[in-house]
Each structure stands twice: as structure tokens, then as C-alpha cells.
Coordinates of C-alpha atoms in Angstrom, one line a residue:
X1 CA 108.9 107.2 86.8
X2 CA 108.9 110.9 87.6
X3 CA 109.0 111.7 91.3
X4 CA 107.0 114.6 92.7
X5 CA 109.4 117.2 94.1
X6 CA 107.4 117.6 97.2
X7 CA 104.7 115.0 97.8
X8 CA 102.8 115.2 101.1
X9 CA 104.6 112.0 102.3
X10 CA 108.0 113.5 101.4
X11 CA 107.3 116.8 103.1
X12 CA 106.2 115.0 106.3
X13 CA 109.1 112.6 106.1
X14 CA 111.6 115.5 105.8
X15 CA 110.0 117.2 108.8
X16 CA 110.3 114.0 110.8
X17 CA 113.9 113.4 109.8
X18 CA 114.9 116.8 110.9
X19 CA 113.2 116.2 114.3
X20 CA 114.9 112.7 114.5
X21 CA 118.3 114.2 113.9
X22 CA 117.8 116.8 116.6
X23 CA 116.5 114.3 119.1
X24 CA 119.4 111.9 118.6
X25 CA 121.8 114.6 119.7
X26 CA 120.3 114.2 123.2
X27 CA 121.5 117.0 125.5
X28 CA 123.5 118.6 122.7
X29 CA 127.1 118.8 121.6
X30 CA 128.4 120.4 124.8
X31 CA 126.9 117.6 127.0
X32 CA 128.3 115.0 124.6
X33 CA 131.7 116.6 125.0
X34 CA 131.4 116.6 128.8
X35 CA 130.6 112.8 128.7
X36 CA 133.6 112.2 126.6
X37 CA 135.9 114.1 128.9
X38 CA 134.7 111.8 131.7
X39 CA 136.1 108.9 129.7
X40 CA 132.7 107.7 128.8
X41 CA 130.7 107.1 125.7
X42 CA 127.2 108.4 125.0
X43 CA 124.2 106.1 125.1
X44 CA 123.9 106.0 121.4
X45 CA 127.7 105.4 120.9
X46 CA 127.4 102.4 123.3
X47 CA 124.5 101.0 121.5
X48 CA 126.3 101.4 118.1
X49 CA 129.3 99.4 119.4
X50 CA 127.0 96.7 121.0
X51 CA 125.0 96.0 117.9
X52 CA 126.2 94.0 114.9
X53 CA 127.7 96.2 112.3
X54 CA 125.7 97.1 109.2
X55 CA 122.5 95.6 110.5
X56 CA 119.2 97.4 110.8
X57 CA 118.0 98.4 114.3
X58 CA 114.8 100.0 115.3
X59 CA 114.6 102.7 118.0
X60 CA 111.4 102.5 120.1
X61 CA 109.8 105.6 121.5
X62 CA 112.3 108.2 120.1
X63 CA 109.6 110.9 120.1
X64 CA 108.3 110.3 123.6
X65 CA 108.1 113.5 125.6
X66 CA 109.9 115.5 122.8
X67 CA 107.2 118.2 123.0
X68 CA 107.1 118.4 126.8
X69 CA 109.5 119.9 129.5
X70 CA 110.2 122.8 127.1
X71 CA 112.1 120.4 124.8
X72 CA 114.6 119.6 127.6
X73 CA 113.9 115.9 127.7
X74 CA 114.5 114.4 124.2
X75 CA 113.6 110.7 124.1
X76 CA 112.7 111.0 127.8
X77 CA 116.4 110.6 128.6
X78 CA 116.5 106.9 127.7
X79 CA 117.3 105.2 124.4
X80 CA 115.4 101.9 123.8
X81 CA 116.3 99.9 120.7
X82 CA 115.5 96.5 119.1
X83 CA 118.5 95.2 117.2
X84 CA 120.8 92.3 116.6
X85 CA 123.8 91.2 118.7
X86 CA 125.7 88.3 117.4
X87 CA 122.9 87.7 115.0
X88 CA 120.3 87.5 117.7
X89 CA 117.4 89.9 118.2
X90 CA 117.8 91.8 121.5
X91 CA 116.2 94.7 123.3
X92 CA 118.6 97.4 124.6
X93 CA 117.7 100.1 127.3
X94 CA 120.4 102.8 127.7
X95 CA 120.1 105.8 129.9
X96 CA 121.1 109.1 128.2
X97 CA 123.4 110.8 130.7
X98 CA 123.6 113.9 128.4
X99 CA 120.1 114.8 129.7
X100 CA 119.9 115.6 133.4
X101 CA 122.5 112.9 134.1
X102 CA 120.1 110.3 132.9
X103 CA 117.6 111.0 135.6
X104 CA 114.2 109.4 135.2
X105 CA 111.2 111.4 134.1
X106 CA 107.7 109.8 134.3
X107 CA 108.0 109.1 130.6
X108 CA 111.3 107.3 131.1
X109 CA 109.4 104.7 133.1
X110 CA 106.9 104.3 130.3
X111 CA 109.7 103.7 127.8
X112 CA 111.6 101.2 129.9
X113 CA 108.4 99.3 130.6
X114 CA 107.5 99.2 126.9
X115 CA 111.0 97.8 126.2
X116 CA 110.7 95.2 128.9
X117 CA 107.2 94.2 127.5
X118 CA 108.7 93.6 124.0
X119 CA 111.4 91.4 125.6
X120 CA 108.9 89.5 127.7
X121 CA 106.3 88.9 125.0
X122 CA 108.9 87.8 122.5
X123 CA 111.3 86.1 124.9
X124 CA 114.4 87.9 123.6
X125 CA 117.4 89.0 125.7
X126 CA 117.3 92.5 127.2
X127 CA 120.4 94.5 127.9
X128 CA 120.5 97.5 130.3
X129 CA 123.2 100.1 129.9
X130 CA 122.8 101.9 133.2
X131 CA 124.1 105.5 133.6
X132 CA 121.5 107.4 135.7
X133 CA 121.4 109.7 138.7
X134 CA 118.1 108.1 139.6
X135 CA 114.7 109.8 140.0
X136 CA 114.3 113.3 138.5
X137 CA 113.2 114.7 141.8
X138 CA 111.0 117.6 140.6
X139 CA 108.8 115.0 138.9
X140 CA 109.0 112.2 141.5
X141 CA 105.2 112.2 141.8
X142 CA 104.9 110.7 138.4
X143 CA 107.9 108.4 138.8
X144 CA 107.8 106.8 142.2
X145 CA 104.2 105.7 143.0
X146 CA 101.5 103.9 141.1
X147 CA 100.9 100.6 139.4
X148 CA 103.0 101.7 136.5
X149 CA 105.6 103.7 138.4
X150 CA 109.2 102.7 138.8
X151 CA 108.3 99.7 140.8
X152 CA 106.8 98.1 137.8
X153 CA 110.3 97.9 136.2
X154 CA 111.5 95.7 139.1
X155 CA 108.3 93.6 138.9
X156 CA 109.0 92.9 135.3
X157 CA 112.7 92.2 136.2
X158 CA 111.5 89.6 138.7
X159 CA 109.0 87.9 136.4
X160 CA 111.6 87.6 133.6
X161 CA 114.2 86.2 136.0
X162 CA 112.0 83.8 137.9
X163 CA 109.4 82.6 135.4
X164 CA 110.0 83.6 131.8
X165 CA 113.8 82.9 131.7
X166 CA 114.3 86.0 129.6
X167 CA 118.1 86.7 129.7
X168 CA 118.8 90.1 131.4
X169 CA 122.3 91.6 131.3
X170 CA 123.1 94.9 133.1
X171 CA 126.2 97.0 132.6
X172 CA 126.7 99.8 135.1
X173 CA 128.5 102.3 132.9
X174 CA 128.1 105.4 135.1
X175 CA 126.0 106.3 138.1
X176 CA 123.4 103.8 139.4
X177 CA 121.9 105.0 142.6
X178 CA 119.0 104.5 145.1
X179 CA 116.1 102.3 143.9
X180 CA 117.6 102.3 140.4
X181 CA 120.3 99.9 141.7
X182 CA 117.7 97.1 141.9
X183 CA 117.4 97.1 138.1
X184 CA 120.9 95.6 137.7
X185 CA 120.6 93.6 140.9
X186 CA 117.5 91.8 139.5
X187 CA 119.3 91.0 136.3
X188 CA 121.2 87.8 135.6
X189 CA 124.6 89.3 135.1
X190 CA 126.1 92.6 136.2
X191 CA 129.2 94.2 134.6
X192 CA 131.0 97.3 135.8
X193 CA 133.7 99.6 134.4
X194 CA 136.8 100.6 136.3
X195 CA 136.9 104.3 137.2
X196 CA 133.5 105.3 135.9
X197 CA 131.0 102.9 137.4
X198 CA 129.2 103.5 140.7
X199 CA 126.4 101.5 142.2
X200 CA 124.8 102.1 145.6
X201 CA 121.7 102.9 147.4
X202 CA 123.1 106.2 148.3
X203 CA 126.1 108.2 147.0
X204 CA 129.0 109.5 149.1
X205 CA 127.3 112.9 149.8
X206 CA 124.1 111.1 151.0
X207 CA 126.2 108.8 153.2
X208 CA 128.0 111.7 154.8
X209 CA 124.7 113.5 155.5
X210 CA 123.0 110.4 156.9
X211 CA 125.8 108.8 158.9
X212 CA 128.6 111.4 159.1
X213 CA 130.9 108.9 157.3
X214 CA 133.3 110.4 154.8
X215 CA 134.0 108.1 151.8
X216 CA 134.5 108.5 148.1
X217 CA 132.2 106.9 145.5
X218 CA 134.8 104.6 144.1
X219 CA 135.5 103.1 147.6
X220 CA 131.8 103.1 148.4
X221 CA 130.4 101.4 145.3
X222 CA 132.9 101.3 142.4
X223 CA 133.8 98.4 140.1
X224 CA 136.5 96.9 142.3
X225 CA 134.4 97.3 145.5
X226 CA 131.4 95.4 144.0
X227 CA 133.6 92.7 142.3
X228 CA 136.1 92.1 145.1
X229 CA 134.3 93.0 148.4
X230 CA 130.5 93.0 148.1
X231 CA 130.3 90.4 145.4
X232 CA 127.3 92.2 143.9
X233 CA 128.8 92.5 140.4
X234 CA 130.1 89.6 138.3
X235 CA 132.5 91.1 135.8
X236 CA 134.9 94.1 135.9
X237 CA 136.2 95.6 132.7
X238 CA 139.0 98.2 132.1
X239 CA 136.9 100.4 129.8
X240 CA 133.5 100.7 128.1
X241 CA 134.6 99.1 124.9
X242 CA 135.8 96.0 126.7
X243 CA 132.5 96.0 128.7
X244 CA 130.4 96.1 125.5
X245 CA 132.5 93.4 123.9
X246 CA 132.0 91.2 127.0
X247 CA 128.2 91.7 126.6
X248 CA 128.4 90.5 123.0
X249 CA 130.3 87.4 124.2
X250 CA 127.6 86.7 126.9
X251 CA 124.9 87.0 124.3
X252 CA 126.7 84.6 122.0
X253 CA 126.7 82.0 124.8
X254 CA 123.0 82.2 125.5
X255 CA 120.8 79.1 124.7
X256 CA 119.3 79.1 121.3
X257 CA 115.7 80.5 120.9
X258 CA 112.8 78.2 120.1
X259 CA 112.3 77.0 116.6
X260 CA 109.5 78.9 115.1
X261 CA 106.4 77.2 113.6
X262 CA 105.9 80.1 111.2
X263 CA 106.4 79.3 107.5
X264 CA 109.6 80.9 106.2
X265 CA 111.2 80.8 102.8
X266 CA 114.9 81.4 102.4
X267 CA 115.6 84.7 100.5
X268 CA 118.6 84.8 98.1
X269 CA 120.5 86.7 100.9
X270 CA 119.7 88.0 104.3
X271 CA 117.9 91.3 104.2
X272 CA 120.0 94.0 105.8
X273 CA 119.2 97.6 106.6
X274 CA 119.9 101.2 105.7
X275 CA 120.5 102.7 109.1
X276 CA 121.8 102.1 112.6
X277 CA 120.9 103.6 115.9
X278 CA 123.0 106.6 116.6
X279 CA 123.8 107.4 113.0
X280 CA 124.3 111.0 112.0
X281 CA 122.2 112.0 109.0
X282 CA 123.7 114.3 106.4
X283 CA 121.9 117.5 105.4
X284 CA 121.2 115.8 102.1
X285 CA 119.5 112.9 103.8
X286 CA 117.4 115.2 105.9
X287 CA 116.3 117.4 103.0
X288 CA 115.7 114.4 100.7
X289 CA 114.9 111.1 102.5
X290 CA 114.8 109.4 99.1
X291 CA 118.6 109.8 99.0
X292 CA 119.0 107.0 101.5
X293 CA 117.5 104.5 99.1
X294 CA 120.0 101.9 97.8
X295 CA 119.9 98.5 96.3
X296 CA 119.0 95.8 98.8
X297 CA 120.9 92.6 99.3
X298 CA 117.9 90.3 99.3
X299 CA 118.1 89.9 95.5
X300 CA 115.5 92.6 94.8
X301 CA 116.1 96.2 93.8
X302 CA 113.7 97.9 96.3
X303 CA 114.8 101.4 95.7
X304 CA 112.2 102.0 93.0
X305 CA 109.5 100.5 95.2
X306 CA 110.4 102.7 98.2
X307 CA 110.4 105.8 95.9
X308 CA 107.0 104.8 94.5
X309 CA 105.4 105.0 97.9
X310 CA 106.1 108.8 97.9
X311 CA 103.8 109.3 95.0
X312 CA 101.2 106.6 95.8
X313 CA 99.7 108.4 98.8
X314 CA 97.5 111.4 97.7
X315 CA 98.1 115.0 98.7
X316 CA 94.7 115.0 100.4
X317 CA 94.6 112.4 103.1
X318 CA 90.9 111.9 102.4
X319 CA 91.4 111.0 98.7
X320 CA 91.4 107.4 97.5
X321 CA 94.5 105.5 96.4
X322 CA 95.4 101.9 95.5
X323 CA 96.3 100.1 98.7
X324 CA 97.5 97.0 96.8
X325 CA 100.2 99.1 95.1
X326 CA 101.1 100.4 98.6
X327 CA 101.5 96.8 99.8
X328 CA 103.7 96.1 96.8
X329 CA 106.2 98.6 98.1
X330 CA 107.2 96.5 101.1
X331 CA 105.9 93.0 100.7
X332 CA 108.1 90.4 99.0
X333 CA 107.3 90.7 95.2
X334 CA 104.4 88.7 93.9
X335 CA 103.6 87.0 97.2
X336 CA 100.2 88.5 98.1
X337 CA 97.6 85.8 97.8
X338 CA 94.2 87.4 98.5
X339 CA 91.5 85.6 100.5
X340 CA 88.0 86.1 99.2
X341 CA 89.3 88.8 96.8
X342 CA 85.9 89.3 95.2
X343 CA 83.9 89.7 98.5
X344 CA 83.8 92.7 100.7
X345 CA 86.5 94.4 98.7
X346 CA 86.8 97.3 101.1
X347 CA 88.9 95.0 103.2
X348 CA 92.0 93.3 101.7
X349 CA 92.9 90.0 103.4
X350 CA 95.6 87.6 102.2
X351 CA 98.8 85.9 103.0
X352 CA 102.1 87.3 101.8
X353 CA 105.8 87.2 102.7
X354 CA 108.1 89.8 104.1
X355 CA 111.7 88.9 104.2
X356 CA 110.6 85.3 103.5
X357 CA 108.3 85.2 106.6
X358 CA 104.7 84.4 105.9
X359 CA 102.2 86.9 107.3
X360 CA 98.5 87.4 107.2
X361 CA 97.9 90.9 105.7
X362 CA 94.7 92.8 106.7
X363 CA 94.5 96.2 105.0
X364 CA 91.8 98.8 104.4
X365 CA 91.3 99.6 100.7
X366 CA 90.6 103.3 100.3
X367 CA 89.0 103.3 96.8
X368 CA 85.2 102.9 96.1
X369 CA 84.1 99.4 95.4
X370 CA 80.9 98.0 93.8
X371 CA 79.5 94.7 95.2
X372 CA 77.9 92.1 93.0
X373 CA 75.0 92.4 95.4
X374 CA 72.4 95.1 94.7
X375 CA 73.1 98.4 96.4
X376 CA 75.2 101.5 96.2
X377 CA 79.0 101.5 95.9
X378 CA 81.0 101.1 99.2
X379 CA 83.3 103.6 100.7
X380 CA 86.9 102.5 101.1
X381 CA 88.3 102.7 104.7
X382 CA 84.9 101.9 106.2
X383 CA 84.3 98.5 107.8
X384 CA 80.9 97.0 106.8
X385 CA 79.2 93.9 108.2
X386 CA 80.5 91.6 105.4
X387 CA 84.1 92.9 105.7
X388 CA 84.0 92.5 109.5
X389 CA 82.8 88.9 109.1
X390 CA 85.4 88.2 106.3
X391 CA 88.3 89.6 108.4
X392 CA 87.2 87.7 111.5
X393 CA 87.2 84.4 109.6
X394 CA 90.6 85.2 108.0
X395 CA 92.1 86.1 111.4
X396 CA 90.9 82.8 112.9
X397 CA 92.4 80.9 110.0
X398 CA 95.8 82.6 110.5
X399 CA 95.7 81.9 114.2
X400 CA 95.0 78.2 113.6
X401 CA 98.0 78.1 111.2
X402 CA 100.3 80.2 113.5
X403 CA 100.7 82.9 110.9
X404 CA 101.6 86.4 112.2
X405 CA 99.2 89.2 111.4
X406 CA 100.1 92.5 109.8
X407 CA 97.4 95.2 110.1
X408 CA 97.8 98.0 107.5
X409 CA 95.5 100.7 108.9
X410 CA 93.8 103.4 106.8
X411 CA 90.4 103.1 108.5
X412 CA 87.8 105.8 109.2
X413 CA 85.5 103.5 111.3
X414 CA 82.5 101.2 111.0
X415 CA 79.6 101.9 108.7
X416 CA 76.6 103.7 110.3
X417 CA 73.0 104.1 109.3
X418 CA 69.8 102.1 109.2
X419 CA 71.0 99.6 106.6
X420 CA 74.2 98.9 108.5
X421 CA 72.5 98.5 111.8
X422 CA 69.8 96.2 110.4
X423 CA 72.5 94.0 108.8
X424 CA 74.0 93.3 112.3
X425 CA 77.1 95.5 112.1
X426 CA 77.4 95.6 115.9
X427 CA 77.5 91.8 116.2
X428 CA 79.8 91.5 113.2
X429 CA 82.1 94.2 114.5
X430 CA 82.2 92.4 117.9
X431 CA 83.3 89.2 116.2
X432 CA 86.0 91.0 114.3
X433 CA 87.3 92.6 117.6
X434 CA 87.1 89.3 119.5
X435 CA 89.0 87.4 116.8
X436 CA 91.7 90.0 116.7
X437 CA 92.0 90.4 120.5
X438 CA 92.2 86.6 121.2
X439 CA 94.5 85.7 118.4
X440 CA 97.7 84.3 120.0
X441 CA 100.0 85.0 117.0
X442 CA 102.2 88.1 116.7
X443 CA 100.4 91.2 115.6
X444 CA 102.2 94.1 113.9
X445 CA 100.4 97.4 113.0
X446 CA 101.3 99.9 110.3
X447 CA 99.2 103.1 110.1
X448 CA 99.3 104.7 106.6
X449 CA 96.8 107.5 106.9
X450 CA 93.8 107.2 109.2
X451 CA 93.4 105.3 112.4
X452 CA 90.0 106.5 113.5
X453 CA 87.0 105.4 115.6
X454 CA 86.2 101.9 116.5
X455 CA 87.9 100.8 113.2
X456 CA 91.2 101.7 114.9
X457 CA 90.4 99.3 117.7
X458 CA 89.4 96.5 115.4
X459 CA 92.6 96.9 113.3
X460 CA 94.6 96.0 116.4
X461 CA 94.9 99.4 118.0
X462 CA 97.4 99.9 120.9
X463 CA 94.9 98.8 123.6
X464 CA 94.9 95.3 122.1
X465 CA 98.7 94.9 122.8
X466 CA 100.1 94.5 119.3
X467 CA 103.7 93.3 119.4
X468 CA 104.8 96.4 117.4
X469 CA 103.0 99.5 116.2
X470 CA 104.4 101.8 113.5
X471 CA 103.2 104.7 111.5
X472 CA 104.2 106.4 108.3
X473 CA 104.7 110.2 108.8
X474 CA 101.2 110.6 107.2
X475 CA 99.5 108.7 110.0
X476 CA 96.5 110.4 111.7
X477 CA 95.2 108.9 115.0
X478 CA 92.0 110.0 116.7
X479 CA 88.3 109.5 117.3
X480 CA 87.4 111.6 114.2
X481 CA 88.7 114.3 111.9
X482 CA 88.4 118.0 112.8
X483 CA 85.5 118.7 110.4
X484 CA 83.6 115.8 111.9
X485 CA 84.3 117.0 115.4
X486 CA 83.1 120.5 114.5
X487 CA 79.8 119.0 113.2
X488 CA 79.4 116.9 116.3
X489 CA 80.1 119.8 118.7
X490 CA 78.4 122.7 116.8
X491 CA 76.0 120.8 114.5
X492 CA 72.8 121.7 116.5
X493 CA 73.8 125.3 116.8
X494 CA 74.6 125.5 113.1
X495 CA 71.3 124.0 112.1
X496 CA 69.4 126.5 114.2
X497 CA 71.3 129.4 112.5
X498 CA 70.6 127.9 109.1
X499 CA 66.9 127.5 109.8
X500 CA 66.8 131.2 110.9
X501 CA 68.5 132.2 107.7
X502 CA 71.5 133.4 109.7
X503 CA 75.3 132.8 109.3
X504 CA 77.7 131.9 112.1
X505 CA 79.2 134.8 114.0
X506 CA 82.9 135.6 113.8
X507 CA 83.2 134.4 117.3
X508 CA 81.6 131.0 116.5
X509 CA 83.7 130.7 113.3
X510 CA 86.8 131.3 115.5
X511 CA 85.7 128.6 118.0
X512 CA 85.1 126.1 115.2
X513 CA 88.5 126.8 113.7
X514 CA 90.2 126.4 117.0
X515 CA 88.6 122.9 117.3
X516 CA 89.8 122.0 113.8
X517 CA 93.4 123.2 114.6
X518 CA 93.4 121.2 117.9
X519 CA 92.3 118.1 116.1
X520 CA 94.8 118.5 113.3
X521 CA 97.6 118.9 115.9
X522 CA 96.5 116.0 118.0
X523 CA 95.9 113.7 114.9
X524 CA 99.5 114.1 113.8
X525 CA 101.6 111.0 114.0
X526 CA 104.3 112.9 115.9
X527 CA 101.7 113.8 118.6
X528 CA 100.9 110.1 119.0
X529 CA 104.5 109.0 119.1
X530 CA 105.3 111.7 121.7
X531 CA 102.7 110.0 124.0
X532 CA 103.9 106.5 123.4
X533 CA 100.8 105.6 121.4
X534 CA 103.0 104.0 118.7
X535 CA 106.5 102.6 118.8
X536 CA 108.0 104.5 115.9
X537 CA 107.4 106.6 112.9
X538 CA 109.0 104.9 109.8
X539 CA 109.7 106.4 106.4
X540 CA 109.5 104.5 103.1
X541 CA 113.2 103.7 103.2
X542 CA 113.2 101.9 106.5
X543 CA 109.6 100.6 106.5
X544 CA 110.4 97.1 105.1
X545 CA 113.5 96.8 107.4
X546 CA 111.4 97.7 110.4
X547 CA 108.7 95.1 109.5
X548 CA 111.3 92.4 108.9
X549 CA 113.2 93.0 112.1
X550 CA 109.9 93.1 114.1
X551 CA 108.8 89.8 112.6
X552 CA 112.1 88.2 113.3
X553 CA 111.9 89.4 116.9
X554 CA 108.4 87.9 117.2
X555 CA 109.6 84.5 116.0
X556 CA 111.9 83.9 119.0
X557 CA 109.0 82.1 120.8
X558 CA 105.9 80.1 120.2
X559 CA 104.3 81.2 123.4
X560 CA 101.0 83.1 123.0
X561 CA 101.5 86.8 122.1
X562 CA 98.8 88.1 124.4
X563 CA 99.3 90.8 126.9
X564 CA 102.7 91.8 128.2
X565 CA 103.6 88.2 129.1
X566 CA 102.1 84.8 129.5
X567 CA 103.5 82.6 132.3
X568 CA 104.6 79.1 131.3
X569 CA 102.3 76.3 132.3
X570 CA 105.0 74.9 134.5
X571 CA 104.9 77.9 136.9

């Protein structure tokens, strides 16, 4: 098959990979070198050593705050990752000391909370690699107070420790000062590194200013002090590599997770991954994301399928395409079993397997479809009364059978007009939303193109707490498209001009163009990712890996996947 040299998806994937490469450098080569001279590793180097070799890991929130603070806060100075340690899915939170000494921005709090919520909802261990100077003081107003300020981190610490029994391991690998010291203190186990760790409510300079006492940080709150004198820490290691190896040992000794009720087949081999957190992309990989494709070890050559996705999505995001062929690019081959395939065809519902794990797939079909009932053809990507009812019924079936749900979004909204209203679209839509919102099974979202209007809500938008939410680089998230917004804002004015036989003035044309440009910028997947509206942008090469790891993470518990956490009945 001939591959387009520059399809829309490939162009956007290349743009994203260049940005990803830049953001993963953190504070830049000079700051990285400074960290190394202190005898320390960077956050990403620590994570790379902590995770199992040659396994796929998924960074969460890489783009958060990348377009704020004049670009000086890449990834909001904290790296949050889901990956495998000793074969077990874990969440890792690592302060990036190459950026303002790992100080907390308001968005840092948002990322840590999201990582904790993933750990709580899925009952997977969470590891904190602490190396932070504390609150970034110029932005303390967005860090310190509020329901979702820094205190929320310690609230989640406490809930996990007392009620959820989610393992929390904290390694102090640099500075850990002021209120930030409560994060390790509220964990199950604290490790410290000789010579580079410090933990205290105030550093040596603050102590001198407050009490007049002269003392060095090592004596005040170093590894030996907290292991031999205060008893606050539990393990002392000679260097960071020993510390990380000790964490791996501790994870290996944790009780086994629950046995999942979800149907799983055994693939010919365990599915692995292409990339690891902290990897450095070559210039070839950035310029041509398809170069990362390789044969997979699950018995299926997936390279061609990943390549195919680049050509399946049209150049014009409004144009139709075959959603079933898109699904074929990442589902296990020949496993999609459609539910009511001949009814309300604008919505694809069916069970399939991803990495051997059974999922209920709900996807918007973007092509035109003709119903057997009298009436005009139906527009793909629009939710009609029948498709809402069909999907609600399918969701309820999956929920009864404990089958996780995968929502593949390319939705423009619900149908409007007299016929739709008279058919009861509001009531059917409400049933769709209620079935999705109250389903207790894991929910994973993938945005392909559009995530617009109330259709975005019904397809498990972020407000409904999906376990993971991903987007291809082509994703567009917003109330409506720019042209529709122009019509909504200027429609009346334009009608008056048309009736008078006049054309819009240059000033009005400029105003309308400004609205279009604003919408195009804010609809972009990178804009959504920068504000934490999705967990990650995925390219065709890592899409299947991301979905498999997410599902495996979700299967660590049979507790309801509703909200950030559900307390056990025994509490």
C-alpha cells in the first residue's frame, strides 16, 4: 500500500513528536548537567531505571502548562507515568528538579492529583520520587488554598492509606521541604539517599532566620538523621540506583491484586511496547513517526495496520471515512462482534478484544447511512434518537457483564430539528448519558477527530470521570467548530446585511476571521492536553500499546470505577 508522504495525521503527529522531544528535556541540557554534577539523576532517568526494561509506559499530562509561563514550565515540573514495575502496573510521580528546583506550579498540583486519582480508582501502587523546593512562591495563590490546592494531595494520601489500602512508596531523592514533606510522611514507606536527600519543614536558612540556630541541611534533615535519630524514614540507601532497586523489591513484595472478572484470552505472547518514558527520539523518528513501527511480539504484524491509520483519516476533518477500518488498526484482528449492526448505523456498538482483553466498543461512524425506515440518509457523527437508545442498552449490557467500555469519539453532537425533537431525542439522550455515567466498569476514551457539543458528554467526556482519556493528534475538542461559532455569533447581523443586499464590511470580516482562528487554536488537541482535558496525545504507533496498558491497569480491581474513588463497604 502506498503511504501518503504528508497526510494530515502524519503532519500533526510530526508536530507533536517535535514538541514531545522538547518537553522531555525539561529545563534543558545545562540544567540536566547541573543535576548530574550534584550526583543525582533526572526525573526521567529515575523513572527509566524504575520501570521494567523494554515495556511500554504511558506518560500522563506531558503537555500540561507547556504553553504557559513563557514556556518555562514544561510538563508543569512534574513527570507522571503509568508503567510496569516487576510486571505490575504502577503510577509514578517524579518532581523534575531541572525546572525551578522542582517547585510546584498550580498545574503541578493538578497533575499530581490526576496521578493519585488513577491509582485510587484502579487500586494500583503509587510511587513518589520527591525532589522539590516546595511551593513556587510567585504562584502560591494557585497552589496553597482551595479545595483542589496542595492540601488535596495530602487528603488523597490519607484516604489511600487508611481506607483504600493503595500502596504508597515515597523516595526522597533531593529536597523535600515545608508542607511537601507530608507527602512522603503520609506514604507507607519512606526511602532516603545518603548525601543528596533532605526532608524538613524548614531548611537550614529558614531555621537560622526563625530561631538563630546554625545547622547544615544534612544534620538537620538528611538521610542518616531521619533513619537513625528521628525515625521518620524507613530505609537509607547509598545512591539513587540502590534506592530505585529497593523500590522495585518493595513492589515485588506487595500483595497480589484482585483477580479480574473481565473476560481475557491469552495472546500468543505478551504485548510489549515501542517506547519508554524518558527515551530520546532520533531526528528520523521525529520527522517520520512511521519509522518507529516494528513487528509486534503478540503474534500479529501490526506495522502495516499502524501505517494504514495515517491514510484512513481524511485531509479535511469534516470529510467521511470508514470508522470500522480505523478500529481494525488497533483492535485484535477479527474480534469485533457488532451489536445491532443493521440498526442506527451511525453508532457502532460491539464487543472486541484488545491485547486479549474483552471491551465494549462504542464508536461514531462518520459516513452517511440509509435506514430501512422511510426518511432521508443519516449523517455520520451525529447522535439520533435510535442510536442513543441502542447505545444506552449496549452500555447497560456491558455493565451487567463487567465488560470495560472503549469510547472512540468522532462526534459532532445530537441531532436537532423538528423531527428529532418530536422523536424524543432529549429523553433518549438523557438515557444514553445516564447509562454511561452510572456504568461501574472501566471507561477509556479515544478522540479521533471531533469531540463536540453534548455528544462529547455522552461519549464519556472528561466530566464523567473516564479512567483514561486519549486523543490522536487530529483530535478537536470544543462546543462547536469555528464556522458554526461565527454563524451563532454573527448570524443575525449577516442575515440583515443579506436582506439589505449588502456585504459584510472589512471590519466585520476581520472579526469573524478572528473568531475562526480562536476556535481553531482552542479546538486543537494540544490545547486540550495543555489544560489537562485529556491524559495524553497518542500517535498510531503507540495507540494500541496505550490502550492495552490502560486496560491492564483498570483490571487491578473489581471495585466500581465511579469518581476518583469508592470507599470499601467495610469503612
